[in-house]
Amino acid sequence: MKLTGAQAIVKSLEKEGVKVIFGIPGGATLPIYDALRESKIKHILMRHEQVAAHASDGYARATGKVGVCMATSGPGATNLVTGIANAYMDSIPIVAITGQVPTPVIGTDAFQEADTTGITLPIVKHSYLVKDANELPRVIKEAFYIASTGRPGPVLIDVPRDVSQAVINYKYPESVDLSGYKPTYRGHAKQIKQAAKAIVEAERPIIYAGGGVITSGASEELKKLAELTQIHVTTTLMGKGAFPETHPLSLGMLGMHGTRYANYAMCETDLIIAVGARFDDRVTGKLSTFAPKARVIHIDIDPAEIGKNVTTHIPIVGDARLILHDLIAAFKKILAEGKMVDRTPWNEQVDEWKKKYPLTYRKEGGLKPEFIVEQIYDLTKDKETIITTGVGQNQMWAAQYYKITKPRTFLSSGGLGTMGFGMPAAIGAQFGRPDAIVIDIDGDGSLQMVSQDIATAVVNKLPINIVIMNNGYLGMVRQWQQLFYGHRYYAVDLMPGIPDFVKLAEAYGAKGMRITKPEEVRPALEEAIASPMTVIIDCWIEREENVFPMVAPGAPLSQMIGGEGE
């Protein structure tokens, strides 16, 4: 079959099962767009390439499939960079296709030329600059394989315009053979046996679960292990949904804005069973004081993560689901030969911390963000719901007060902490999960970074709900200036010039509502959730409300500020 390079790209995407692409066309990608109009693949015209990347990221997180975004050369490609970096930091599988100037003029500073593969080199799992159209089918096959296997991540395919226009004999490869890329999936049997023995012998164990549990589909195995061993589970921000937060053994999130009881348990544990988590600085606090009494079992598919930040005593490289399955079997076998250490005193201690230090906030005063999140949770907890967030205070309030019970239902920018992620992620999630209620809990600062793409949601009739925690500040930065810089606020007040979000919503054709009182919250949410339209609820919260508890940057987990029941 003879096809142009552009037709070969589209045909290959169809063979990979791609249903939707988020992008913006330009001169260098016009051949691909011309081929795309003949395809059943749905192209979503975004208003900014960064949002296209985030939408493909949100689609991937919500569905477990590879997300696809596309941009033209030069500024189109560089606008994708933040979204690609965001996906890289959170190990999200996306394929980004960029146009490039024709091969004869590469390196001549041609119009809209940028070294896209060079610029993105540190933030992709792999990249291709395709100079021969005959390579396109193989490259696309490999790109989807690399993005979605092992530790997932973004793959970039940069396609010069003349390569898109060349004619080739098209044949799509049946399989991928990459000699230097062989992810390890099965854990080492001896190490798994050692881990099972350590769990049997531990007096104060704790499971620390990250996003790798969700990626590998290991949530059921994690729950089985926790219940079988009666070990409490704490999760990272990326791990929300790995273990039901309504379960009696759940400790919620740990770290900088984690629960007091999770952080206290981490300080006193004698065994950490880390699964698909990377011990980042927001979790560990001051690294030299992190879990000082603990041995560490670290399960991760990426061998580079093991021992990177904390000393690992029992490393197990491989897929979390397969390893947990084998670990449960090994645990049962060892237990059949002897007795497990009585850890009743430890579990009673942890439960006492849970009772003594619940998440709480002051109820008096004006509209509280925690109250709004509680109302969202109460209204949607029994429905298929996906929560996305911006970054900052809104993100942490959502993480603290919305109890996630299923994988792939809490989408947030963890590693890069990208303001503006929530709304585009909601767009991608709604395309991937049209059956679900999709709610973006966002900040006024975050939304203003991407607000042009409200148009994308409206044009595509997406019933997403955007709930803005509007305090007129870059809230988390203001909180840090208050707590650590003596209230010396500077460059954080957005109130001069803040838009009327109701009018902004209406300008794009969405429905806008403003909430200033607690009693207005629930009726507005009920109306928004029932609406087939894109709805923006602008909630005017108390301006100087803080997120507590909090571990100061660089401080030990044991030194938490606030949240004691004030």
PDB file of N, CA, C and O in Angstrom, residues 210-253:
ATOM      1  N   GLY A 210       2.552   4.526  46.107  1.00  0.00           N
ATOM      2  CA  GLY A 210       2.616   5.651  45.186  1.00  0.00           C
ATOM      3  C   GLY A 210       1.868   5.396  43.892  1.00  0.00           C
ATOM      4  O   GLY A 210       1.142   4.399  43.748  1.00  0.00           O
ATOM      5  N   GLY A 211       2.088   6.261  42.930  1.00  0.00           N
ATOM      6  CA  GLY A 211       1.386   6.169  41.663  1.00  0.00           C
ATOM      7  C   GLY A 211       1.683   4.905  40.885  1.00  0.00           C
ATOM      8  O   GLY A 211       0.893   4.501  40.030  1.00  0.00           O
ATOM      9  N   GLY A 212       2.803   4.266  41.169  1.00  0.00           N
ATOM     10  CA  GLY A 212       3.144   3.026  40.483  1.00  0.00           C
ATOM     11  C   GLY A 212       2.128   1.920  40.730  1.00  0.00           C
ATOM     12  O   GLY A 212       1.966   1.020  39.890  1.00  0.00           O
ATOM     13  N   VAL A 213       1.453   1.972  41.874  1.00  0.00           N
ATOM     14  CA  VAL A 213       0.406   0.980  42.163  1.00  0.00           C
ATOM     15  C   VAL A 213      -0.741   1.146  41.173  1.00  0.00           C
ATOM     16  O   VAL A 213      -1.274   0.169  40.629  1.00  0.00           O
ATOM     17  N   ILE A 214      -1.119   2.393  40.909  1.00  0.00           N
ATOM     18  CA  ILE A 214      -2.208   2.660  39.970  1.00  0.00           C
ATOM     19  C   ILE A 214      -1.792   2.304  38.548  1.00  0.00           C
ATOM     20  O   ILE A 214      -2.533   1.664  37.807  1.00  0.00           O
ATOM     21  N   THR A 215      -0.583   2.689  38.176  1.00  0.00           N
ATOM     22  CA  THR A 215      -0.101   2.410  36.823  1.00  0.00           C
ATOM     23  C   THR A 215      -0.106   0.921  36.518  1.00  0.00           C
ATOM     24  O   THR A 215      -0.477   0.500  35.422  1.00  0.00           O
ATOM     25  N   SER A 216       0.299   0.118  37.472  1.00  0.00           N
ATOM     26  CA  SER A 216       0.404  -1.325  37.225  1.00  0.00           C
ATOM     27  C   SER A 216      -0.909  -2.058  37.456  1.00  0.00           C
ATOM     28  O   SER A 216      -0.978  -3.264  37.244  1.00  0.00           O
ATOM     29  N   GLY A 217      -1.940  -1.349  37.915  1.00  0.00           N
ATOM     30  CA  GLY A 217      -3.212  -2.012  38.202  1.00  0.00           C
ATOM     31  C   GLY A 217      -3.123  -2.926  39.410  1.00  0.00           C
ATOM     32  O   GLY A 217      -3.736  -3.994  39.446  1.00  0.00           O
ATOM     33  N   ALA A 218      -2.371  -2.486  40.425  1.00  0.00           N
ATOM     34  CA  ALA A 218      -2.082  -3.336  41.582  1.00  0.00           C
ATOM     35  C   ALA A 218      -2.951  -3.012  42.795  1.00  0.00           C
ATOM     36  O   ALA A 218      -2.660  -3.493  43.899  1.00  0.00           O
ATOM     37  N   SER A 219      -3.996  -2.236  42.631  1.00  0.00           N
ATOM     38  CA  SER A 219      -4.774  -1.796  43.789  1.00  0.00           C
ATOM     39  C   SER A 219      -5.409  -2.967  44.542  1.00  0.00           C
ATOM     40  O   SER A 219      -5.427  -2.981  45.784  1.00  0.00           O
ATOM     41  N   GLU A 220      -5.934  -3.928  43.826  1.00  0.00           N
ATOM     42  CA  GLU A 220      -6.567  -5.069  44.496  1.00  0.00           C
ATOM     43  C   GLU A 220      -5.537  -5.879  45.274  1.00  0.00           C
ATOM     44  O   GLU A 220      -5.801  -6.328  46.393  1.00  0.00           O
ATOM     45  N   GLU A 221      -4.368  -6.069  44.675  1.00  0.00           N
ATOM     46  CA  GLU A 221      -3.307  -6.809  45.367  1.00  0.00           C
ATOM     47  C   GLU A 221      -2.837  -6.049  46.609  1.00  0.00           C
ATOM     48  O   GLU A 221      -2.559  -6.662  47.653  1.00  0.00           O
ATOM     49  N   LEU A 222      -2.758  -4.730  46.502  1.00  0.00           N
ATOM     50  CA  LEU A 222      -2.350  -3.928  47.656  1.00  0.00           C
ATOM     51  C   LEU A 222      -3.355  -4.069  48.792  1.00  0.00           C
ATOM     52  O   LEU A 222      -2.986  -4.229  49.967  1.00  0.00           O
ATOM     53  N   LYS A 223      -4.622  -4.043  48.449  1.00  0.00           N
ATOM     54  CA  LYS A 223      -5.669  -4.174  49.462  1.00  0.00           C
ATOM     55  C   LYS A 223      -5.605  -5.557  50.124  1.00  0.00           C
ATOM     56  O   LYS A 223      -5.727  -5.690  51.347  1.00  0.00           O
ATOM     57  N   LYS A 224      -5.367  -6.584  49.298  1.00  0.00           N
ATOM     58  CA  LYS A 224      -5.250  -7.935  49.851  1.00  0.00           C
ATOM     59  C   LYS A 224      -4.095  -8.024  50.835  1.00  0.00           C
ATOM     60  O   LYS A 224      -4.215  -8.607  51.914  1.00  0.00           O
ATOM     61  N   LEU A 225      -2.956  -7.447  50.455  1.00  0.00           N
ATOM     62  CA  LEU A 225      -1.782  -7.495  51.332  1.00  0.00           C
ATOM     63  C   LEU A 225      -2.055  -6.757  52.637  1.00  0.00           C
ATOM     64  O   LEU A 225      -1.735  -7.251  53.733  1.00  0.00           O
ATOM     65  N   ALA A 226      -2.642  -5.556  52.539  1.00  0.00           N
ATOM     66  CA  ALA A 226      -2.903  -4.766  53.742  1.00  0.00           C
ATOM     67  C   ALA A 226      -3.857  -5.511  54.688  1.00  0.00           C
ATOM     68  O   ALA A 226      -3.630  -5.551  55.911  1.00  0.00           O
ATOM     69  N   GLU A 227      -4.904  -6.076  54.126  1.00  0.00           N
ATOM     70  CA  GLU A 227      -5.897  -6.759  54.974  1.00  0.00           C
ATOM     71  C   GLU A 227      -5.349  -8.056  55.542  1.00  0.00           C
ATOM     72  O   GLU A 227      -5.596  -8.411  56.695  1.00  0.00           O
ATOM     73  N   LEU A 228      -4.581  -8.771  54.733  1.00  0.00           N
ATOM     74  CA  LEU A 228      -4.000 -10.031  55.193  1.00  0.00           C
ATOM     75  C   LEU A 228      -3.013  -9.805  56.329  1.00  0.00           C
ATOM     76  O   LEU A 228      -2.979 -10.564  57.312  1.00  0.00           O
ATOM     77  N   THR A 229      -2.215  -8.747  56.204  1.00  0.00           N
ATOM     78  CA  THR A 229      -1.179  -8.481  57.202  1.00  0.00           C
ATOM     79  C   THR A 229      -1.629  -7.484  58.265  1.00  0.00           C
ATOM     80  O   THR A 229      -0.916  -7.274  59.243  1.00  0.00           O
ATOM     81  N   GLN A 230      -2.789  -6.872  58.056  1.00  0.00           N
ATOM     82  CA  GLN A 230      -3.297  -5.826  58.960  1.00  0.00           C
ATOM     83  C   GLN A 230      -2.277  -4.699  59.152  1.00  0.00           C
ATOM     84  O   GLN A 230      -1.940  -4.307  60.276  1.00  0.00           O
ATOM     85  N   ILE A 231      -1.806  -4.210  58.006  1.00  0.00           N
ATOM     86  CA  ILE A 231      -0.857  -3.093  58.017  1.00  0.00           C
ATOM     87  C   ILE A 231      -1.547  -1.850  57.461  1.00  0.00           C
ATOM     88  O   ILE A 231      -2.202  -1.907  56.414  1.00  0.00           O
ATOM     89  N   HIS A 232      -1.383  -0.725  58.136  1.00  0.00           N
ATOM     90  CA  HIS A 232      -1.953   0.534  57.665  1.00  0.00           C
ATOM     91  C   HIS A 232      -1.242   0.995  56.389  1.00  0.00           C
ATOM     92  O   HIS A 232      -0.063   0.714  56.174  1.00  0.00           O
ATOM     93  N   VAL A 233      -1.992   1.731  55.561  1.00  0.00           N
ATOM     94  CA  VAL A 233      -1.488   2.187  54.257  1.00  0.00           C
ATOM     95  C   VAL A 233      -1.563   3.704  54.181  1.00  0.00           C
ATOM     96  O   VAL A 233      -2.604   4.302  54.430  1.00  0.00           O
ATOM     97  N   THR A 234      -0.439   4.316  53.815  1.00  0.00           N
ATOM     98  CA  THR A 234      -0.441   5.742  53.503  1.00  0.00           C
ATOM     99  C   THR A 234      -0.038   5.895  52.051  1.00  0.00           C
ATOM    100  O   THR A 234       0.734   5.099  51.519  1.00  0.00           O
ATOM    101  N   THR A 235      -0.593   6.898  51.384  1.00  0.00           N
ATOM    102  CA  THR A 235      -0.287   7.084  49.963  1.00  0.00           C
ATOM    103  C   THR A 235       0.314   8.461  49.712  1.00  0.00           C
ATOM    104  O   THR A 235       0.129   9.396  50.487  1.00  0.00           O
ATOM    105  N   THR A 236       0.989   8.541  48.574  1.00  0.00           N
ATOM    106  CA  THR A 236       1.457   9.837  48.094  1.00  0.00           C
ATOM    107  C   THR A 236       0.300  10.544  47.393  1.00  0.00           C
ATOM    108  O   THR A 236      -0.780   9.970  47.216  1.00  0.00           O
ATOM    109  N   LEU A 237       0.544  11.774  46.940  1.00  0.00           N
ATOM    110  CA  LEU A 237      -0.469  12.479  46.143  1.00  0.00           C
ATOM    111  C   LEU A 237      -0.785  11.677  44.879  1.00  0.00           C
ATOM    112  O   LEU A 237      -1.950  11.497  44.515  1.00  0.00           O
ATOM    113  N   MET A 238       0.252  11.179  44.218  1.00  0.00           N
ATOM    114  CA  MET A 238       0.051  10.372  43.001  1.00  0.00           C
ATOM    115  C   MET A 238      -0.580   9.022  43.314  1.00  0.00           C
ATOM    116  O   MET A 238      -1.146   8.380  42.433  1.00  0.00           O
ATOM    117  N   GLY A 239      -0.455   8.594  44.552  1.00  0.00           N
ATOM    118  CA  GLY A 239      -0.995   7.289  44.925  1.00  0.00           C
ATOM    119  C   GLY A 239      -2.443   7.332  45.389  1.00  0.00           C
ATOM    120  O   GLY A 239      -3.016   6.285  45.724  1.00  0.00           O
ATOM    121  N   LYS A 240      -3.044   8.529  45.450  1.00  0.00           N
ATOM    122  CA  LYS A 240      -4.454   8.613  45.858  1.00  0.00           C
ATOM    123  C   LYS A 240      -5.309   7.774  44.904  1.00  0.00           C
ATOM    124  O   LYS A 240      -5.268   7.988  43.686  1.00  0.00           O
ATOM    125  N   GLY A 241      -6.053   6.853  45.461  1.00  0.00           N
ATOM    126  CA  GLY A 241      -6.838   5.923  44.659  1.00  0.00           C
ATOM    127  C   GLY A 241      -6.238   4.534  44.627  1.00  0.00           C
ATOM    128  O   GLY A 241      -6.906   3.571  44.266  1.00  0.00           O
ATOM    129  N   ALA A 242      -4.969   4.425  45.034  1.00  0.00           N
ATOM    130  CA  ALA A 242      -4.335   3.102  45.074  1.00  0.00           C
ATOM    131  C   ALA A 242      -4.949   2.242  46.166  1.00  0.00           C
ATOM    132  O   ALA A 242      -4.976   1.010  46.064  1.00  0.00           O
ATOM    133  N   PHE A 243      -5.435   2.894  47.221  1.00  0.00           N
ATOM    134  CA  PHE A 243      -6.035   2.200  48.359  1.00  0.00           C
ATOM    135  C   PHE A 243      -7.228   3.047  48.804  1.00  0.00           C
ATOM    136  O   PHE A 243      -7.108   4.270  48.911  1.00  0.00           O
ATOM    137  N   PRO A 244      -8.394   2.421  49.036  1.00  0.00           N
ATOM    138  CA  PRO A 244      -9.569   3.240  49.373  1.00  0.00           C
ATOM    139  C   PRO A 244      -9.372   4.031  50.659  1.00  0.00           C
ATOM    140  O   PRO A 244      -9.071   3.458  51.712  1.00  0.00           O
ATOM    141  N   GLU A 245      -9.568   5.336  50.562  1.00  0.00           N
ATOM    142  CA  GLU A 245      -9.310   6.196  51.723  1.00  0.00           C
ATOM    143  C   GLU A 245     -10.431   6.130  52.757  1.00  0.00           C
ATOM    144  O   GLU A 245     -10.343   6.776  53.800  1.00  0.00           O
ATOM    145  N   THR A 246     -11.465   5.353  52.457  1.00  0.00           N
ATOM    146  CA  THR A 246     -12.521   5.104  53.448  1.00  0.00           C
ATOM    147  C   THR A 246     -12.246   3.826  54.237  1.00  0.00           C
ATOM    148  O   THR A 246     -13.000   3.491  55.148  1.00  0.00           O
ATOM    149  N   HIS A 247     -11.198   3.106  53.890  1.00  0.00           N
ATOM    150  CA  HIS A 247     -10.878   1.830  54.541  1.00  0.00           C
ATOM    151  C   HIS A 247     -10.311   2.095  55.949  1.00  0.00           C
ATOM    152  O   HIS A 247      -9.555   3.058  56.147  1.00  0.00           O
ATOM    153  N   PRO A 248     -10.652   1.249  56.918  1.00  0.00           N
ATOM    154  CA  PRO A 248     -10.129   1.471  58.280  1.00  0.00           C
ATOM    155  C   PRO A 248      -8.603   1.482  58.355  1.00  0.00           C
ATOM    156  O   PRO A 248      -8.026   2.078  59.278  1.00  0.00           O
ATOM    157  N   LEU A 249      -7.938   0.827  57.412  1.00  0.00           N
ATOM    158  CA  LEU A 249      -6.468   0.799  57.437  1.00  0.00           C
ATOM    159  C   LEU A 249      -5.844   1.973  56.680  1.00  0.00           C
ATOM    160  O   LEU A 249      -4.620   2.070  56.588  1.00  0.00           O
ATOM    161  N   SER A 250      -6.659   2.852  56.122  1.00  0.00           N
ATOM    162  CA  SER A 250      -6.104   3.981  55.380  1.00  0.00           C
ATOM    163  C   SER A 250      -5.637   5.093  56.319  1.00  0.00           C
ATOM    164  O   SER A 250      -6.337   5.465  57.261  1.00  0.00           O
ATOM    165  N   LEU A 251      -4.461   5.624  56.004  1.00  0.00           N
ATOM    166  CA  LEU A 251      -3.942   6.782  56.738  1.00  0.00           C
ATOM    167  C   LEU A 251      -3.960   8.035  55.875  1.00  0.00           C
ATOM    168  O   LEU A 251      -3.443   9.067  56.283  1.00  0.00           O
ATOM    169  N   GLY A 252      -4.537   7.915  54.675  1.00  0.00           N
ATOM    170  CA  GLY A 252      -4.553   9.073  53.783  1.00  0.00           C
ATOM    171  C   GLY A 252      -3.157   9.405  53.290  1.00  0.00           C
ATOM    172  O   GLY A 252      -2.263   8.564  53.246  1.00  0.00           O
ATOM    173  N   MET A 253      -3.000  10.657  52.930  1.00  0.00           N
ATOM    174  CA  MET A 253      -1.740  11.111  52.338  1.00  0.00           C
ATOM    175  C   MET A 253      -0.745  11.488  53.425  1.00  0.00           C
ATOM    176  O   MET A 253      -1.121  11.984  54.480  1.00  0.00           O
TER     177      MET A 253
END
